[in-house]
Amino acid sequence: MYRFLLTPRWLGGTVLALAAIAVCLWLGTWQLGRFEDRVTPHRATAAGPAPGAAATPLSGVLTTPDSKVSTVTVGKPVSVTGSYDAGRQLAVPNRTVDGRQGYYLLTPLRTAAGGPAVAVVRGWLPGSPGAQLPAPPTGQVTVDGRLQAPETTDTSGAVDGGLPTGQLGMISPATLVNLLPYPTYDGWVAADGVSAGLTAVPTAQPAGGDGLTARAFQNLGYTLEWFVFAGFVGFMWFRLARREAEAAQDLALGLDPVLDQPEPATP
C-alpha cells in the first residue's frame, strides 16, 4: 500500500520534508542556545558572587572610560584602589534595605591610576540624611565591592532633582557630571567591607528588568515556533502519505472516489 513512497516524486518530497524538518530543528536549537546565553548571566547575578570569589580590578571589567555596565557584569566582585573625596560626599535618600527606609552614603573615590573616579556607596544608614555624614577613611584605600548598574527614573526611590544640597536622587554618570569636577566610571560600586554603623548595600538589578530581558523571551518564542514548524512539516508529510495510501487502497478494491461521488440533485 505504501510502495508509492519509492516513486521519484515521493522520494523527492520525502527528502525535501526531512531537510525542512532538520533546518527547523537546527534553528530552534540555535534560538534555545541564545535563550540560555541570556538566562545564564541572570542566574549568576541573582545567585550573587560565590563565597570567597576573587575580586577583579575594576579597570579589567570596565576596560575603557566609556565602557558600560551590563547584565553580565552587574554584581561582579571588583576592587579599586584610590583615595576618597570626602568633600564631595553625597546622601542618596529614599533607599530601602531589609524593608527599612534610609539612605545610601556615596563617596567618590579618586583612582590611584589617575583614571575616572568611582562612585562608591560605602553603605546604608536608616532614617533621613543628617547635616553631618560619616567621614570616609583617609589616605589610599582599596575597596572591594560589587559592580552596580546606573540608576534610572524607574529605580525604586529615585527622584530627578528637587533635593537639598548634598543629596543625590539617582546614581548615574548623567547626574554626577553636574556635581563632580572629574569624570566617573559607568555605574557604581557597593562596598562589601563597611564601617561600623553602616549596612552593606545588596546587589541591585538594572532598572526595567532583572537581567532576564524581553529578548530572552523572544528567543524562547522563536524556539517554540521553529519546533512547531518542524512538527507541522512532519504531520503534513504523514497526512499526504496517508491520503495517497488510502486512494491507492480504494483503487485496488475497484473503488473510484471520483465516480462514487453522488450526483448533485436536479432542481
Coordinates of C-alpha atoms in Angstrom, one line a residue:
M1 CA 0.0 0.0 0.0
Y2 CA 3.0 2.3 0.6
R3 CA 5.0 1.3 -2.4
F4 CA 4.3 4.7 -3.9
L5 CA 6.8 6.1 -1.4
L6 CA 9.6 4.7 -3.6
T7 CA 8.5 6.6 -6.7
P8 CA 10.7 9.6 -7.7
R9 CA 8.0 12.1 -6.8
W10 CA 7.6 10.8 -3.3
L11 CA 11.3 10.2 -2.8
G12 CA 12.0 13.9 -3.7
G13 CA 9.1 15.1 -1.5
T14 CA 10.4 13.0 1.5
V15 CA 13.9 14.3 1.1
L16 CA 12.6 17.9 1.0
A17 CA 10.4 17.3 4.1
L18 CA 13.3 15.8 6.0
A19 CA 15.6 18.8 5.0
A20 CA 12.9 21.2 6.1
I21 CA 12.5 19.4 9.5
A22 CA 16.3 19.4 10.0
V23 CA 16.5 23.1 9.3
C24 CA 13.6 23.9 11.6
L25 CA 15.1 21.8 14.4
W26 CA 18.5 23.5 13.9
L27 CA 17.1 27.0 14.0
G28 CA 15.0 26.1 17.1
T29 CA 18.1 24.7 18.8
W30 CA 20.1 27.8 17.9
Q31 CA 17.3 30.1 19.4
L32 CA 17.3 27.9 22.5
G33 CA 21.0 28.4 22.8
R34 CA 20.5 32.2 22.5
F35 CA 17.9 32.0 25.3
E36 CA 20.3 30.1 27.5
D37 CA 23.0 32.6 26.8
R38 CA 20.8 35.4 28.1
V39 CA 19.5 33.4 31.1
T40 CA 22.9 32.3 32.4
P41 CA 24.0 35.9 33.4
H42 CA 20.6 36.4 35.1
R43 CA 21.0 33.3 37.2
A44 CA 24.6 34.2 38.1
T45 CA 23.6 37.7 39.1
A46 CA 20.5 36.5 41.1
A47 CA 22.7 34.0 43.0
G48 CA 25.3 36.6 43.7
P49 CA 29.0 36.1 43.8
A50 CA 30.3 32.8 45.1
P51 CA 31.6 32.8 48.6
G52 CA 35.3 33.8 48.5
A53 CA 35.2 34.8 44.9
A54 CA 38.2 36.8 44.0
A55 CA 37.5 40.4 43.1
T56 CA 38.6 41.6 39.6
P57 CA 40.2 45.1 39.3
L58 CA 37.5 47.5 38.1
S59 CA 39.7 48.5 35.2
G60 CA 39.7 44.9 34.0
V61 CA 35.9 44.9 33.9
L62 CA 35.2 48.4 32.6
T63 CA 38.3 48.4 30.3
T64 CA 37.7 51.9 28.9
P65 CA 36.3 55.1 30.3
D66 CA 33.3 54.7 28.0
S67 CA 32.6 51.0 29.0
K68 CA 29.1 50.3 30.2
V69 CA 27.8 48.1 33.0
S70 CA 25.7 45.3 31.5
T71 CA 23.6 42.4 32.8
V72 CA 26.7 40.3 32.5
T73 CA 28.8 42.5 34.8
V74 CA 26.2 43.6 37.3
G75 CA 27.0 42.1 40.7
K76 CA 30.6 41.1 39.6
P77 CA 33.1 41.4 42.5
V78 CA 35.5 44.2 41.7
S79 CA 38.3 46.0 43.5
V80 CA 39.6 49.6 43.1
T81 CA 42.4 51.5 44.8
G82 CA 42.4 55.2 45.4
S83 CA 41.5 57.9 47.9
Y84 CA 38.1 59.1 48.9
D85 CA 37.0 62.7 48.0
A86 CA 35.5 63.4 51.5
G87 CA 34.5 66.9 50.5
R88 CA 32.1 65.7 47.8
Q89 CA 30.2 63.0 49.8
L90 CA 26.5 62.6 48.9
A91 CA 23.5 61.1 50.5
V92 CA 21.1 59.2 48.3
P93 CA 17.7 59.2 50.2
N94 CA 14.6 57.0 49.8
R95 CA 16.5 53.8 49.6
T96 CA 15.2 50.6 51.3
V97 CA 17.3 47.8 52.7
D98 CA 15.7 44.9 54.6
G99 CA 12.4 46.6 54.5
R100 CA 13.6 49.7 56.3
Q101 CA 13.8 53.2 54.8
G102 CA 17.1 55.1 54.8
Y103 CA 19.8 56.4 52.5
Y104 CA 22.9 55.4 50.7
L105 CA 26.2 57.0 51.6
L106 CA 28.0 57.8 48.4
T107 CA 31.7 58.9 48.3
P108 CA 33.6 59.4 45.1
L109 CA 36.9 57.5 45.0
R110 CA 39.7 59.1 43.0
T111 CA 41.6 56.2 41.5
A112 CA 45.3 55.8 42.1
A113 CA 45.9 55.3 38.4
G114 CA 44.6 58.7 37.6
G115 CA 41.6 57.4 35.6
P116 CA 38.0 58.2 36.1
A117 CA 36.7 58.3 39.6
V118 CA 34.4 55.7 41.0
A119 CA 31.1 56.3 42.8
V120 CA 31.4 54.1 45.8
V121 CA 28.4 53.5 48.1
R122 CA 30.1 52.9 51.4
G123 CA 26.9 51.6 52.9
W124 CA 23.3 52.3 54.0
L125 CA 22.0 54.2 57.0
P126 CA 18.5 54.3 58.4
G127 CA 16.3 57.4 58.5
S128 CA 16.9 60.7 56.8
P129 CA 20.3 62.2 55.9
G130 CA 21.7 64.4 58.6
A131 CA 23.7 67.6 58.2
Q132 CA 26.9 65.7 59.0
L133 CA 27.6 62.5 57.1
P134 CA 30.0 59.8 58.4
A135 CA 33.6 60.6 57.3
P136 CA 35.4 58.2 55.0
P137 CA 38.8 56.7 55.6
T138 CA 41.7 58.9 54.8
G139 CA 44.7 58.1 52.6
Q140 CA 44.9 55.5 49.9
V141 CA 42.4 52.6 50.3
T142 CA 41.5 49.5 48.4
V143 CA 37.7 49.0 48.1
D144 CA 36.2 45.6 47.4
G145 CA 32.6 45.5 46.3
R146 CA 30.1 44.6 43.7
L147 CA 29.6 46.5 40.4
Q148 CA 26.1 48.0 40.1
A149 CA 24.3 49.4 37.1
P150 CA 23.4 53.1 36.9
E151 CA 20.1 54.0 38.4
T152 CA 17.3 55.5 36.3
T153 CA 13.9 57.1 37.0
D154 CA 12.5 53.6 37.2
T155 CA 14.7 52.7 40.2
S156 CA 12.8 52.5 43.4
G157 CA 13.1 55.7 45.4
A158 CA 14.9 57.6 42.6
V159 CA 13.9 61.2 42.0
D160 CA 15.0 63.6 39.3
G161 CA 16.2 66.7 41.1
G162 CA 14.5 68.9 43.7
L163 CA 16.7 67.6 46.6
P164 CA 18.7 69.7 49.1
T165 CA 22.4 70.4 48.5
G166 CA 24.5 67.3 49.4
Q167 CA 21.8 64.8 48.3
L168 CA 21.5 62.8 45.1
G169 CA 18.3 61.4 43.8
M170 CA 19.7 59.0 41.3
I171 CA 23.2 57.4 41.0
S172 CA 24.3 57.7 37.3
P173 CA 27.0 59.4 35.3
A174 CA 24.4 61.9 34.0
T175 CA 23.6 63.2 37.5
L176 CA 27.1 63.0 38.9
V177 CA 28.6 65.0 36.0
N178 CA 26.8 68.1 37.4
L179 CA 28.3 67.6 40.9
L180 CA 31.8 66.4 40.3
P181 CA 34.6 68.2 38.5
Y182 CA 36.0 64.9 37.1
P183 CA 34.6 62.0 35.1
T184 CA 33.4 58.8 36.7
Y185 CA 33.1 55.2 35.6
D186 CA 29.7 54.0 34.5
G187 CA 27.6 52.5 37.3
W188 CA 28.8 52.4 40.9
V189 CA 30.3 50.1 43.4
A190 CA 28.6 48.8 46.5
A191 CA 31.3 48.3 49.1
D192 CA 31.4 44.9 50.9
G193 CA 33.6 46.0 53.9
V194 CA 31.6 48.7 55.6
S195 CA 32.4 50.8 58.6
A196 CA 30.7 50.4 61.9
G197 CA 27.1 51.7 61.8
L198 CA 26.8 51.1 58.1
T199 CA 24.9 48.3 56.3
A200 CA 26.3 46.8 53.1
V201 CA 24.0 47.5 50.2
P202 CA 22.7 44.4 48.4
T203 CA 23.2 43.9 44.6
A204 CA 20.6 45.8 42.7
Q205 CA 19.3 44.6 39.4
P206 CA 19.2 47.0 36.4
A207 CA 16.1 49.2 36.4
G208 CA 13.5 48.0 34.0
G209 CA 14.3 44.3 34.4
D210 CA 16.2 41.8 36.4
G211 CA 18.7 40.8 33.8
L212 CA 16.3 38.5 32.0
T213 CA 15.4 40.8 29.2
A214 CA 12.4 40.7 26.8
R215 CA 14.8 39.5 24.1
A216 CA 15.4 36.3 26.1
F217 CA 11.6 35.5 26.0
Q218 CA 11.6 36.5 22.3
N219 CA 14.3 33.8 21.7
L220 CA 12.2 31.3 23.6
G221 CA 9.2 32.2 21.5
Y222 CA 11.2 31.7 18.3
T223 CA 12.4 28.3 19.7
L224 CA 8.8 27.1 20.1
E225 CA 7.9 28.4 16.7
W226 CA 10.6 26.5 14.9
F227 CA 9.9 23.3 16.7
V228 CA 6.2 23.7 15.9
F229 CA 7.1 24.3 12.2
A230 CA 9.2 21.0 12.3
G231 CA 6.2 19.1 13.7
F232 CA 3.8 20.7 11.2
V233 CA 6.0 19.6 8.2
G234 CA 6.2 16.0 9.6
F235 CA 2.4 16.0 10.2
M236 CA 1.7 17.3 6.6
W237 CA 4.0 14.6 5.1
F238 CA 2.2 11.9 7.1
R239 CA -1.2 13.3 6.2
L240 CA -0.4 13.4 2.5
A241 CA 1.2 9.9 2.5
R242 CA -1.9 8.5 4.4
R243 CA -4.3 10.1 1.9
E244 CA -2.2 8.7 -1.0
A245 CA -2.2 5.3 0.6
E246 CA -6.0 5.4 1.1
A247 CA -6.5 6.4 -2.5
A248 CA -4.3 3.5 -3.7
Q249 CA -6.2 1.1 -1.5
D250 CA -9.5 2.3 -2.9
L251 CA -8.3 1.8 -6.5
A252 CA -7.1 -1.7 -5.5
L253 CA -10.6 -2.5 -4.3
G254 CA -12.1 -1.2 -7.5
L255 CA -13.4 2.0 -6.0
D256 CA -13.1 5.3 -7.7
P257 CA -13.5 8.2 -5.3
V258 CA -14.5 10.5 -8.1
L259 CA -17.0 8.2 -9.8
D260 CA -18.5 7.2 -6.4
Q261 CA -19.4 10.8 -5.6
P262 CA -23.2 11.2 -5.6
E263 CA -24.5 13.4 -8.5
P264 CA -26.0 16.7 -7.5
A265 CA -29.7 16.8 -7.2
T266 CA -31.6 18.3 -10.1
P267 CA -33.7 21.2 -9.0

